[in-house]
XYZ file of C-alpha atoms in Angstrom:
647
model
C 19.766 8.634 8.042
C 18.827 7.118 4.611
C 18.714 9.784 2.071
C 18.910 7.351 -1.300
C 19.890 10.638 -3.412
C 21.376 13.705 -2.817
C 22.908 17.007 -4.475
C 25.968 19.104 -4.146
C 25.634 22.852 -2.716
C 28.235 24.652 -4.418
C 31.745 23.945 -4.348
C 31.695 22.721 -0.706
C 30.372 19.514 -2.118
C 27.970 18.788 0.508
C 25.103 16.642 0.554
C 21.883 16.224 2.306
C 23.036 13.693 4.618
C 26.600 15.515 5.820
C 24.229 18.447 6.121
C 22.114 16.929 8.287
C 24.801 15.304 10.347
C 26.125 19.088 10.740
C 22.222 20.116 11.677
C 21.530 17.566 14.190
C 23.607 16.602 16.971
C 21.541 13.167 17.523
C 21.298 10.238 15.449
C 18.132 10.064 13.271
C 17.029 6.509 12.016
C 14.654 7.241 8.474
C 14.184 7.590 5.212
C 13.242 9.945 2.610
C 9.696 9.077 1.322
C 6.860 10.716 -0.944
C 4.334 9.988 1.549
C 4.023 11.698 4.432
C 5.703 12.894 7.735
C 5.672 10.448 10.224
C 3.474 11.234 13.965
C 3.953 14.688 15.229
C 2.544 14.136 18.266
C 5.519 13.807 20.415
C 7.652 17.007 21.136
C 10.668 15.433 19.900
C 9.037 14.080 16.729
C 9.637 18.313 15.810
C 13.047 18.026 15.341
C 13.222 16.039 12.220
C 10.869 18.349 11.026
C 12.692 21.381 11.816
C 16.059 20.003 10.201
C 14.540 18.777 6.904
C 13.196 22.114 6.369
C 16.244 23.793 6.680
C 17.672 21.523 3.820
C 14.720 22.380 2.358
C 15.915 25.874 2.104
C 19.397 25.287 0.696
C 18.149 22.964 -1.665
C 15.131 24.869 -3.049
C 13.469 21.291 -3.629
C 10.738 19.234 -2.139
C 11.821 17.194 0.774
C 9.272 14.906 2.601
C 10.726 12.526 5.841
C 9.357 9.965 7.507
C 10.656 8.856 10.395
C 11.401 4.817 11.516
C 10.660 5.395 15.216
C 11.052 1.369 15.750
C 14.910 2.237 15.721
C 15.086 5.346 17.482
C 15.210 5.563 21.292
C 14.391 9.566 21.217
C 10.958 8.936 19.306
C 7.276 8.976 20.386
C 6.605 6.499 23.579
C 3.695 4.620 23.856
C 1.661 4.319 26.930
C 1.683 1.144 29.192
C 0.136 -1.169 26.564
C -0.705 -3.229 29.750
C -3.335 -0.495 30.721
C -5.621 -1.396 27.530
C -7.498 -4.554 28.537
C -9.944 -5.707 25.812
C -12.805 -3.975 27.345
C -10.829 -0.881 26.343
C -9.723 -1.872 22.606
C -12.166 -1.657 19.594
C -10.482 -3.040 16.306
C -12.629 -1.896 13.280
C -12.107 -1.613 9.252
C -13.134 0.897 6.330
C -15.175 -0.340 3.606
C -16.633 1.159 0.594
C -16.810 1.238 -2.910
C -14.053 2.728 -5.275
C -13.762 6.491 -4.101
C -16.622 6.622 -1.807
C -14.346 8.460 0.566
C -12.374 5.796 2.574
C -9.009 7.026 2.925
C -10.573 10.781 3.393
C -11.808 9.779 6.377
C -9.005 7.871 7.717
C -7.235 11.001 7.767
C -10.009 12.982 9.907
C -9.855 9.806 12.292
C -6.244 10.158 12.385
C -6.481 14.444 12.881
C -9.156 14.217 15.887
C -7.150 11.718 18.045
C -4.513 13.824 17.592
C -2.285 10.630 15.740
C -1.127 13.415 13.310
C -1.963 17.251 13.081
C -3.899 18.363 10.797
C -2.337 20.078 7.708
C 1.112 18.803 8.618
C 0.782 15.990 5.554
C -0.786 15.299 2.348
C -4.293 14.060 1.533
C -4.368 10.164 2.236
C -2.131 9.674 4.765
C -2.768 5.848 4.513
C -2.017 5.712 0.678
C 1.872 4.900 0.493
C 2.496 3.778 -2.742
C 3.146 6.176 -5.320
C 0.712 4.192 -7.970
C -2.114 4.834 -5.092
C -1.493 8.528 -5.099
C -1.227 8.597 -8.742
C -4.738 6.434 -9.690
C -6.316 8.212 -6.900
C -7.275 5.053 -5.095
C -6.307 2.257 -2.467
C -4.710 -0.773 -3.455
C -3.341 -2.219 -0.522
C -4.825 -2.285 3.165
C -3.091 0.131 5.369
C -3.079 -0.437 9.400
C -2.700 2.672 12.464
C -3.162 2.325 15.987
C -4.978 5.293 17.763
C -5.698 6.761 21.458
C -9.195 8.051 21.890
C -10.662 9.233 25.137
C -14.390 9.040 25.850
C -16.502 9.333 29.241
C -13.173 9.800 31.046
C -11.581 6.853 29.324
C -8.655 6.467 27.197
C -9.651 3.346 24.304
C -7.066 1.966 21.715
C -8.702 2.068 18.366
C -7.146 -0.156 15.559
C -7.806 1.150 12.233
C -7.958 -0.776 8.905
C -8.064 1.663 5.273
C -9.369 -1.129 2.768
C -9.272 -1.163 -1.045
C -12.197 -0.826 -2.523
C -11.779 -2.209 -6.158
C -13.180 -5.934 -7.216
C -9.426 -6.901 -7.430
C -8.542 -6.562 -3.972
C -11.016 -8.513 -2.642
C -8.744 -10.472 -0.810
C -7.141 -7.326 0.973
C -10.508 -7.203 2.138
C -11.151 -10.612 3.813
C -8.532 -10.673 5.249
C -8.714 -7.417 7.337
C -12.032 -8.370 8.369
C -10.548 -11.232 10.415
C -8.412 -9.037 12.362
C -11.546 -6.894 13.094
C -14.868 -7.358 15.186
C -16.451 -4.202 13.019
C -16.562 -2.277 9.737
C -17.562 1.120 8.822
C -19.501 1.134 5.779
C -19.210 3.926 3.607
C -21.833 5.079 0.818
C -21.406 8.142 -1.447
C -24.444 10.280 -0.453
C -24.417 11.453 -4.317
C -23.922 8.069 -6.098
C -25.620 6.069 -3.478
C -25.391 2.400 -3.275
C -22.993 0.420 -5.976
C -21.846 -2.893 -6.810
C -18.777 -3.302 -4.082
C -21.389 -1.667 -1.233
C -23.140 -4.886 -1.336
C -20.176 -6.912 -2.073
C -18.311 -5.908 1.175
C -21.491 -5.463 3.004
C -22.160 -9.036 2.770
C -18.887 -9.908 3.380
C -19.163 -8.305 6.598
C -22.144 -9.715 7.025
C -21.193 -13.250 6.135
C -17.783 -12.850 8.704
C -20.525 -11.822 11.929
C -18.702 -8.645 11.394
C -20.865 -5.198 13.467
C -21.712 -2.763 10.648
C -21.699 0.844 11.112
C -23.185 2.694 8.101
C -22.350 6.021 7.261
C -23.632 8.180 4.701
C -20.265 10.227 3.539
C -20.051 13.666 0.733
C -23.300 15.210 2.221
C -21.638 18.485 1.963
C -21.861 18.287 -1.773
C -24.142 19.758 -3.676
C -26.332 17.064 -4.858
C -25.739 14.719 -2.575
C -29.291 13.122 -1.699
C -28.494 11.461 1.717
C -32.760 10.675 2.226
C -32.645 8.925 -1.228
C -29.465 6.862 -0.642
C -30.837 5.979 3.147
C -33.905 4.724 1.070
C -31.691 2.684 -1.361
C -29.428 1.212 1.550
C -32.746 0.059 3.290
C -33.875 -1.370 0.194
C -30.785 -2.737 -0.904
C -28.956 -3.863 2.498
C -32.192 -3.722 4.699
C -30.726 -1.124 6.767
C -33.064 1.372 8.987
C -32.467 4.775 7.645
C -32.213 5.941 11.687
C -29.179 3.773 11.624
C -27.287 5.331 9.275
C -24.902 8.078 10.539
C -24.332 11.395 8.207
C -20.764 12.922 7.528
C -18.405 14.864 5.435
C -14.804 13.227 5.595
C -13.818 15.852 3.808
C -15.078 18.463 6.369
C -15.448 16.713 9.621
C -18.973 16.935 9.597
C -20.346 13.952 11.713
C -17.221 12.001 12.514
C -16.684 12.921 15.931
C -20.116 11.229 16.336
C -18.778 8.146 13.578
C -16.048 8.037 16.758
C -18.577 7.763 19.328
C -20.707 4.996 17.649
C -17.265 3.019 17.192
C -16.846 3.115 20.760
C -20.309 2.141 21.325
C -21.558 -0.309 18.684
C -18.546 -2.086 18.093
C -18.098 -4.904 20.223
C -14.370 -5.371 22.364
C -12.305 -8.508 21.077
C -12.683 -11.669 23.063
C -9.658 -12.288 24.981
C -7.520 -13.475 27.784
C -4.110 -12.238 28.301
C -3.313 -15.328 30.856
C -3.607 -17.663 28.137
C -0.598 -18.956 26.313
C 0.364 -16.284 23.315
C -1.396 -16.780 20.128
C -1.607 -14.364 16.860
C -3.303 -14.011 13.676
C -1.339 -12.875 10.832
C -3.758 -10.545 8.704
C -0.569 -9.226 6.710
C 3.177 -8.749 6.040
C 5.424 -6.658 3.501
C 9.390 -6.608 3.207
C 11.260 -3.351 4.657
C 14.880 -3.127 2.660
C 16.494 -3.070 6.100
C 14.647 -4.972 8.408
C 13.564 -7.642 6.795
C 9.346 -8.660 6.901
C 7.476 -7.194 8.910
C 4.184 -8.755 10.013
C 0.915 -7.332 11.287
C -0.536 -9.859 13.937
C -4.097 -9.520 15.855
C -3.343 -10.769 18.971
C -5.940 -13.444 19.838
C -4.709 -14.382 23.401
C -1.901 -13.846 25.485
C 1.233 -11.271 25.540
C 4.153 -11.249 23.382
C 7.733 -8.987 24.085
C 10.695 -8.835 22.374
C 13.610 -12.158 22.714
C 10.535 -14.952 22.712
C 10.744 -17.532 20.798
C 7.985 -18.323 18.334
C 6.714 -20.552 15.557
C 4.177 -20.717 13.191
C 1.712 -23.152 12.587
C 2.492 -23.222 8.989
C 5.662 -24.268 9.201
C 8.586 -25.920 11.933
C 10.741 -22.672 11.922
C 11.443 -21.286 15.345
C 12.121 -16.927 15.243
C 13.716 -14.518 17.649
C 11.254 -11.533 17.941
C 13.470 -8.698 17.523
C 11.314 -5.838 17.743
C 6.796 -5.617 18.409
C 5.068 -2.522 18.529
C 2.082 -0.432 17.260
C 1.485 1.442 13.359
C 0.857 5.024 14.381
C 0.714 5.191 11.558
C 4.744 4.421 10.954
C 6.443 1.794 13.478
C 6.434 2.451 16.808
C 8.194 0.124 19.515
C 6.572 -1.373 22.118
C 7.880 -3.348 25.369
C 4.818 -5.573 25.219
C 1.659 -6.557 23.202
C -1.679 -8.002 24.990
C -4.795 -9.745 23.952
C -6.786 -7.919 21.782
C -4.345 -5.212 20.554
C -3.280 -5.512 16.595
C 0.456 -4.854 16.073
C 3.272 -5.875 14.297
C 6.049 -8.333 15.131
C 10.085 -8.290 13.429
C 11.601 -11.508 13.491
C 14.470 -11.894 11.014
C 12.363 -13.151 8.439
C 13.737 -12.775 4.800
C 10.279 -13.187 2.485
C 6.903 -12.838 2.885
C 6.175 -16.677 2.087
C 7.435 -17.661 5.917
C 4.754 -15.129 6.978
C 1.832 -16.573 5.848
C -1.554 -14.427 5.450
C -4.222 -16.636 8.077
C -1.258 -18.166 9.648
C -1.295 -18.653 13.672
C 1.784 -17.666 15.483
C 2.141 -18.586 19.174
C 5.598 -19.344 21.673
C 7.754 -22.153 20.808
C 7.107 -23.629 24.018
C 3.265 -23.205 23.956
C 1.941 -24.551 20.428
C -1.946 -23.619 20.056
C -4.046 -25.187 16.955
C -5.006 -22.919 13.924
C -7.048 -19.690 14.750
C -8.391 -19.750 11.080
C -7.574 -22.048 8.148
C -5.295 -20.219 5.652
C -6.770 -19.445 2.657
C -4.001 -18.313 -0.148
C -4.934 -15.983 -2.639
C -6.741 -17.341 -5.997
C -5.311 -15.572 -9.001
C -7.754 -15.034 -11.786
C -6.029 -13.295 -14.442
C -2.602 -14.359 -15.925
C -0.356 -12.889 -18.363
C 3.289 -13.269 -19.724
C 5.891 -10.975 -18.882
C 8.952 -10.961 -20.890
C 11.987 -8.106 -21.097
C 11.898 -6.105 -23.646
C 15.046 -7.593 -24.855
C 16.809 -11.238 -23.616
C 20.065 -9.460 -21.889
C 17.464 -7.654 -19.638
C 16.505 -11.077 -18.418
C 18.174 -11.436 -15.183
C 17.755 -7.814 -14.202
C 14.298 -8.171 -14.789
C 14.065 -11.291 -12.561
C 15.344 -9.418 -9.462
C 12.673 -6.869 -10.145
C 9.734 -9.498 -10.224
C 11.343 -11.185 -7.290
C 11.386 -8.147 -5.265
C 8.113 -6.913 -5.556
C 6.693 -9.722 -5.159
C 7.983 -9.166 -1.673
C 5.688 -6.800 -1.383
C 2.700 -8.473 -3.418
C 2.694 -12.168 -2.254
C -0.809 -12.546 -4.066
C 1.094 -12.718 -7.351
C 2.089 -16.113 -8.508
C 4.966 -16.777 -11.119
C 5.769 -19.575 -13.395
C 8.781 -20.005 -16.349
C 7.560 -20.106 -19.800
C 9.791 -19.619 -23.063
C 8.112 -17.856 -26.091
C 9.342 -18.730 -29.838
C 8.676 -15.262 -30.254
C 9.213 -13.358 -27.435
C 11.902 -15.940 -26.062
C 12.525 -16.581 -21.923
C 9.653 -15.048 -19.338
C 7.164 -15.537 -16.963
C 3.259 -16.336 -16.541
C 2.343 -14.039 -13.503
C -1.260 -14.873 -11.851
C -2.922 -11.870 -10.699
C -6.274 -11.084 -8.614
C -7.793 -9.145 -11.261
C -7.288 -6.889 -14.505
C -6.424 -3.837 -12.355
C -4.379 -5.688 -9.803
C -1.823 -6.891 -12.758
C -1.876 -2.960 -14.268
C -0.915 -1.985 -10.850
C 1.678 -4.453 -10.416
C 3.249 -2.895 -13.805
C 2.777 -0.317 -12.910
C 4.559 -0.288 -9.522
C 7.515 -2.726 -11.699
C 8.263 0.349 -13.707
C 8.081 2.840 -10.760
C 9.489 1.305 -7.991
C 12.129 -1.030 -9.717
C 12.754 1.016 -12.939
C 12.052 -2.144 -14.803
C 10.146 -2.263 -18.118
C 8.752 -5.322 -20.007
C 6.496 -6.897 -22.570
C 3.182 -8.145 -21.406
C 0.779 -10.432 -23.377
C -2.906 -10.326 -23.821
C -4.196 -11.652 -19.880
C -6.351 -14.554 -19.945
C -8.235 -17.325 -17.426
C -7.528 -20.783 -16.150
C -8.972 -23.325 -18.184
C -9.246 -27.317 -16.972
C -8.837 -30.157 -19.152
C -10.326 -33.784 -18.026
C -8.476 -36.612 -19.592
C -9.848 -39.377 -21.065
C -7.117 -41.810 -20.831
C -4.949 -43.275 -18.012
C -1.680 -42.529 -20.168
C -2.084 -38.604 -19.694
C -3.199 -38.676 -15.813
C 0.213 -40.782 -15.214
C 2.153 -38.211 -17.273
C 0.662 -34.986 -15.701
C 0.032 -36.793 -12.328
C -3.816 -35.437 -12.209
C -6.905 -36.320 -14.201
C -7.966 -32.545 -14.139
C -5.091 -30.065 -15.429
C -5.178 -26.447 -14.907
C -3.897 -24.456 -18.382
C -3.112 -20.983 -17.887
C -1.159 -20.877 -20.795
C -3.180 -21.111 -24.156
C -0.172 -22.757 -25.776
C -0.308 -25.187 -22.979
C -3.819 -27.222 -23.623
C -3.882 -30.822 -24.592
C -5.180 -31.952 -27.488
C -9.138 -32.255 -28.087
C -8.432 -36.360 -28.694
C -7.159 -37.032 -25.094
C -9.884 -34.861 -23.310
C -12.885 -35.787 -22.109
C -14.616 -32.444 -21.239
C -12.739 -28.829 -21.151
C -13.799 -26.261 -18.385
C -13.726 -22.077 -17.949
C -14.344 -19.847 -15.011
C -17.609 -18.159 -14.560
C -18.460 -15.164 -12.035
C -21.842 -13.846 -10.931
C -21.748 -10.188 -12.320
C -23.633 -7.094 -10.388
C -24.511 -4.413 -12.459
C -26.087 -1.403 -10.560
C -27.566 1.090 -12.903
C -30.128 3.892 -13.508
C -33.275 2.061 -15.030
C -32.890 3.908 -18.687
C -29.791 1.912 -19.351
C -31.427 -1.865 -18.365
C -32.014 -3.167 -22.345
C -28.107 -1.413 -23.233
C -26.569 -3.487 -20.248
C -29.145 -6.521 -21.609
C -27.872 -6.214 -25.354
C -24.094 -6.537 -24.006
C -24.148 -9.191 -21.465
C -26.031 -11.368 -24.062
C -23.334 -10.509 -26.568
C -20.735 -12.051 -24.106
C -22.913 -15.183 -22.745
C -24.494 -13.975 -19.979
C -27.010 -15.520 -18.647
C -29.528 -13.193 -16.271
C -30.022 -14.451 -12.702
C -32.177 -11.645 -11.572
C -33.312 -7.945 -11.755
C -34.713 -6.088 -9.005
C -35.101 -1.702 -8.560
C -33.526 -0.427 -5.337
C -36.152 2.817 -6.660
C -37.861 4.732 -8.952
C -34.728 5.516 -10.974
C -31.640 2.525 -10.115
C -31.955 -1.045 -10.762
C -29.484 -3.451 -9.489
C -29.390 -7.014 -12.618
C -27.192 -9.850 -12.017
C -25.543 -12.042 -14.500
C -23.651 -15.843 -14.539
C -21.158 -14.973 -17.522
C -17.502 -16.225 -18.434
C -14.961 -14.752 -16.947
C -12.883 -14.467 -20.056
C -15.603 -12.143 -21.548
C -15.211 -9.757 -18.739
C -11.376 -9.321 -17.948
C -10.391 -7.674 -20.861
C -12.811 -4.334 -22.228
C -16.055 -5.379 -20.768
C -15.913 -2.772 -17.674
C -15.300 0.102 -20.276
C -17.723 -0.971 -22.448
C -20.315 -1.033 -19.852
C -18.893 2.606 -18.490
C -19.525 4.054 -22.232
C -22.820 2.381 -22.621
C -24.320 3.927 -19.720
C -22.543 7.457 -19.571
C -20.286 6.740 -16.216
C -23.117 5.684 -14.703
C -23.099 2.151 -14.030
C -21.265 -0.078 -11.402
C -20.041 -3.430 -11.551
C -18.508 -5.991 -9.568
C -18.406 -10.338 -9.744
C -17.474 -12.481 -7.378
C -16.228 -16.672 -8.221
C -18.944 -19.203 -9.714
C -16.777 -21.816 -10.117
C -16.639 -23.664 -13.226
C -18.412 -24.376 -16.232
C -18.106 -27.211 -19.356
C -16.974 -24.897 -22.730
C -15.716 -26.049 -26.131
C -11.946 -24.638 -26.902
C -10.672 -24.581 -30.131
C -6.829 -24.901 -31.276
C -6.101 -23.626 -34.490
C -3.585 -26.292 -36.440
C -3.492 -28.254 -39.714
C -5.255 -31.432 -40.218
C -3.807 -34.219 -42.315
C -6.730 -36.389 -44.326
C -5.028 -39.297 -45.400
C -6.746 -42.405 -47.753
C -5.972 -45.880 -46.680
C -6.465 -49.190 -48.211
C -5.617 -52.443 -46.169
C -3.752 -50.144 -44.002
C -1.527 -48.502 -47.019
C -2.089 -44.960 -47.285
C -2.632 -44.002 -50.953
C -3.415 -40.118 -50.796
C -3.108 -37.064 -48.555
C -3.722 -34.051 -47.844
C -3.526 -31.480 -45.120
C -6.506 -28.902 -44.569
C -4.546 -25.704 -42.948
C -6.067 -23.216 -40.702
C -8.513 -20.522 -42.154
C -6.566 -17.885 -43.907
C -7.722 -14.810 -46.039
C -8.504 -15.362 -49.936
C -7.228 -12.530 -51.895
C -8.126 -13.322 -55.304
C -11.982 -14.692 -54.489
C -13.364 -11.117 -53.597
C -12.066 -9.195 -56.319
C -11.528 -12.296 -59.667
C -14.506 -14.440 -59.454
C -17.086 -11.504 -58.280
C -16.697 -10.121 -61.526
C -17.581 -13.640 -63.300
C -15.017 -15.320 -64.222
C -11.067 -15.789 -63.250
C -8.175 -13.284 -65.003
C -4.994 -15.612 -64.161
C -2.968 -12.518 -64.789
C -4.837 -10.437 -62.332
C -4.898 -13.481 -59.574
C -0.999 -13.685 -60.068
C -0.856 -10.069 -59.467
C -2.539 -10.050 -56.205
C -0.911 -13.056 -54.871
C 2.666 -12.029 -55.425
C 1.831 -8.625 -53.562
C 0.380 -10.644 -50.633
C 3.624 -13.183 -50.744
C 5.644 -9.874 -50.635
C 3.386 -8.329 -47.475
C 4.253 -11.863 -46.141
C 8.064 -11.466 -46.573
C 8.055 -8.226 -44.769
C 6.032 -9.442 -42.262
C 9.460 -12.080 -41.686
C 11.886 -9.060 -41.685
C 13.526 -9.001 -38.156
C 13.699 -5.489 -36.799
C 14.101 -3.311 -33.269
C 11.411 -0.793 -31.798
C 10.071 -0.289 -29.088
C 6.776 0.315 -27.739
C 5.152 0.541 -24.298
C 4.436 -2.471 -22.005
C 1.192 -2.760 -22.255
C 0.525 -2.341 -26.035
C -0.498 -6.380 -26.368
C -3.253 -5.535 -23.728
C -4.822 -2.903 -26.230
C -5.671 -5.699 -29.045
């Protein structure tokens, strides 16, 4: 038993886990977590229960456990995994746009097939981190296995809780290809929004089955007619098609369970084929090492085989398979068709691959899918808030990123800020989470700069494409780009921008994507009151303030997403003095250097009032060479890590 902290009771001077020891007469593998309880659904499963509320009792605190039953020979058993052919297995994920009711319904999913009881946990089971409970939303996909009988049959239902922010995209994609369905959820009150279309034709584009479901129609002004109306409009979706529910309530998804079942076609496979897995995602445990979620294409897989990935010569031992239910479960077996995960020893998430193909050592199969790596489109320095923090800092970056293999790091020394990092992230949000989730889970604090994009830089000349080894170079650091003289043509990111509004906001929206370069693709009106425009626009004009701009413009009201348009020609500027110099017959007889713009002090105020008063003019430049001189004064403060992303 892991119990990272714990208090003395009295002056016997025992803690929590000699308690426990005292309290239980069998050994207990877990941890103390602020998520939730693990399955209840076994008897035995009780007993940590019962023993954690007892300390509960002495200590007069808040005690949550979740139990490890991958370690535990006295947890929950899983049936024969043999006795779920694919015919019997329907792997399916959650889509939706942010707070649409995703992870509300993964818990009623989870209470009707009995996988947990309802009331014995918090709200959003599937929500693990504490940043997801605090932000209210879903950052990282979340797996559970389920048992569901139907018509006198027992299915396995694989479960997928999706983010449903712009930034996580790539959570997205990448649980779709473990899945041969989605459930797509719509707010019956807000209706259809900019990521509803973006993962419906995601979905659509990955020959996914879509379920629709109209979710919140117990609320008061939910319109579930007017949103069917918009979704056929929008999605060209027949309204009869669209199931109603409450997540909230229950309402309808007993009948969301049926159509699973029944829509949702099983995976394709054949368990007398040599073993071969997808990996569709991985994260470190402290103790175990990575573990990695694996759809299993063809095949069976049990524990001592040998296997390789495709990626990559190394040979692994698999030292432990089983099922998310939702916490680890062992397993003797997996089969074709069933979604697990696999422990093999591995020490970072970079062996384990997102789209990698893992099959036996002595049965190599080709690719399932090509792997696709994440593309960052944000990136930012990170530097300790002072230089003996450095290492310590390091370890933090280096074990999240454990956890968040999306992020990519490179060195970079500031003359200000002196030795960091540029960290690539998926989005604005995705690099305040990972901050965010620095500070919480690693109780490490740091200075980060103003984000920005990827630029490219085409040289002219063969002397730079020797020296940087490319004739296109990717800056992500502003300090970074070449000079103007050696470059032929400089490039930025663009993204096509959906904006779904009501109508009465369309020449607000207009005024501000012109402002930023926008150019308008198209506008078309999903009704009589919501109109859905679409812009090509830099990225670097939306990253930074333009989603709360657009959210104060229209009252809350509007929606926005963008997906990658590739790259555009722009002009970039670098600030720096240039030296005019006067030659004759190659001699140079005068110069003089033309600095960078700086403010005029004495203009405004001496020659407005006709005419120049030296006195006056010396006056106001020795108070601005005295602002200067403080302005040089080295002192300490602090301030919070994200004050540079305010400017």
């Amino acid at each position: 038993m892991h119990c990272g902290r714990f208090r003395r009771f009295g002056e016997l001077g025992v803690g929590i886990k000699q308690l426990a020891n005292r309290l239980s007469s069998r050994r207990i593998h877990g941890r103390l977590s602020s998520a939730h309880n693990s399955s209840l659904a076994h008897p035995k499963s009780l007993r940590p229960r019962v023993i954690f509320n007892s300390i509960r009792s002495v200590c007069c605190s808040r005690v949550v456990f979740a139990v490890d039953y991958s370690r535990d020979p006295d947890g929950p058993k899983l049936p024969d995994l043999q006795d779920f052919p694919p015919e019997l297995i329907r792997n399916f994920c959650i889509v939706a746009h942010v707070d649409h009711g995703k992870s509300t319904l993964a818990d009623r999913i989870l209470e009707i097939t009995g996988t947990i009881k309802p009331g014995s946990h918090d709200n959003q089971v599937l929500d693990r981190l504490e940043v997801e409970r605090e932000r209210g939303i879903t950052v990282k996909a979340q797996t559970a296995s389920l048992f569901y009988e139907l018509d006198g049959k027992t299915y396995l239902l694989n479960l997928i809780d999706t983010p449903g922010h712009v930034d996580f995209n790539y959570e997205v994609a990448r649980s779709l290809a473990a899945c041969q369905g989605v459930v797509l959820l719509v707010d019956a009150n807000q209706g259809v929004q900019a990521q509803t279309l973006a993962t419906f034709y995601s979905a659509f584009e990955a020959d996914k089955t879509i379920i629709p479901a109209l979710n919140k129609i117990d609320l008061k002004h939910a319109n579930p007619d007017a949103v069917a109306a918009q979704m056929k409009k929008a999605l060209d979706i027949e309204p009869s098609e669209v199931l109603r529910i409450s997540a909230k309530l229950g309402t309808g998804v007993p009948d969301l369970l049926r159509a699973i079942v029944h829509r949702i076609p099983p995976p394709v496979g054949n368990v007398n084929k040599p073993f071969r897995g997808l990996v569709f995602d991985s994260w470190f445990d402290k103790r175990r090492g990575v573990v990695t979620l694996v759809a299993v294409v063809d095949g069976q897989l049990k524990k001592e085989d040998k296997i390789s990935f495709v990626s990559s010569d190394k040979v692994y031992e698999v030292k432990d398979i089983g099922l998310m239910r939702p916490d680890k479960v062992s397993a003797e077996k997996l089969y074709a068709g069933q979604v697990g995960y696999i422990m093999c020893g591995m020490k970072t998430t970079k062996e384990a691959q997102i789209g990698d193909t893992v099959s036996h050592k002595s049965s190599p199969v080709p690719p399932i899918l090509p792997i696709r790596p994440a593309k960052q489109m944000v990136f930012a320095g990170v530097y300790p808030e002072d230089q003996s923090q450095n290492e310590s800092l390091r370890g933090s970056l280096d074990k999240l990123m454990l956890n968040d293999s999306s992020v990519s790091v490179t060195m970079e020394q500031s003359a200000a800020l002196g030795q960091g990092w540029r960290l690539g992230f998926l989005g604005l949000l995705h690099m305040e989470v990972f901050l965010q989730r620095l500070e919480y889970e690693h109780g490490a604090t740091c200075i980060a700069t103003i984000p920005s994009v990827p630029y490219r830089a085409k040289f002219k000349f063969e002397k730079q494409i020797k020296e940087f080894r490319t004739e296109v170079l990717t800056v992500v650091n502003p300090q970074s780009i070449p000079e103007a003289s050696v470059v032929s043509e400089f490039s930025e990111p663009w993204v096509m921008g959906t904006i779904l509004t009501p109508s009465e906001y369309m020449g607000e929206i207009l005024a501000i994507c012109m402002e930023r370069r926008a150019q308008q693709k198209n506008a078309t009106f999903l009704d009589n009151t919501r109109v859905l425009m679409q812009f090509h626009m830099p990225l670097s004009e939306v990253i930074v303030d333009f989603f709360d701009i657009l959210k104060s413009k229209t009252s809350g009201y509007a929606s926005f997403d963008y997906e990658d348009a590739g790259y555009r020609p722009c002009t970039l500027v670098k600030q720096f003095p240039v030296a005019i110099q006067a030659t004759v017959g190659g001699k140079i007889i005068a110069r003089e250097d033309l600095k960078q713009l700086r403010k005029d002090v004495v203009a405004q105020k001496i020659y407005s009032h006709g005419g120049r008063d030296k006195g006056r003019a010396q006056k106001l430049l020795n108070r601005q060479k005295e602002g200067k001189a403080r302005m040089r004064m080295v002192e300490t403060f602090r301030y919070h890590t994200t004050v540079l992303l305010k400017f």
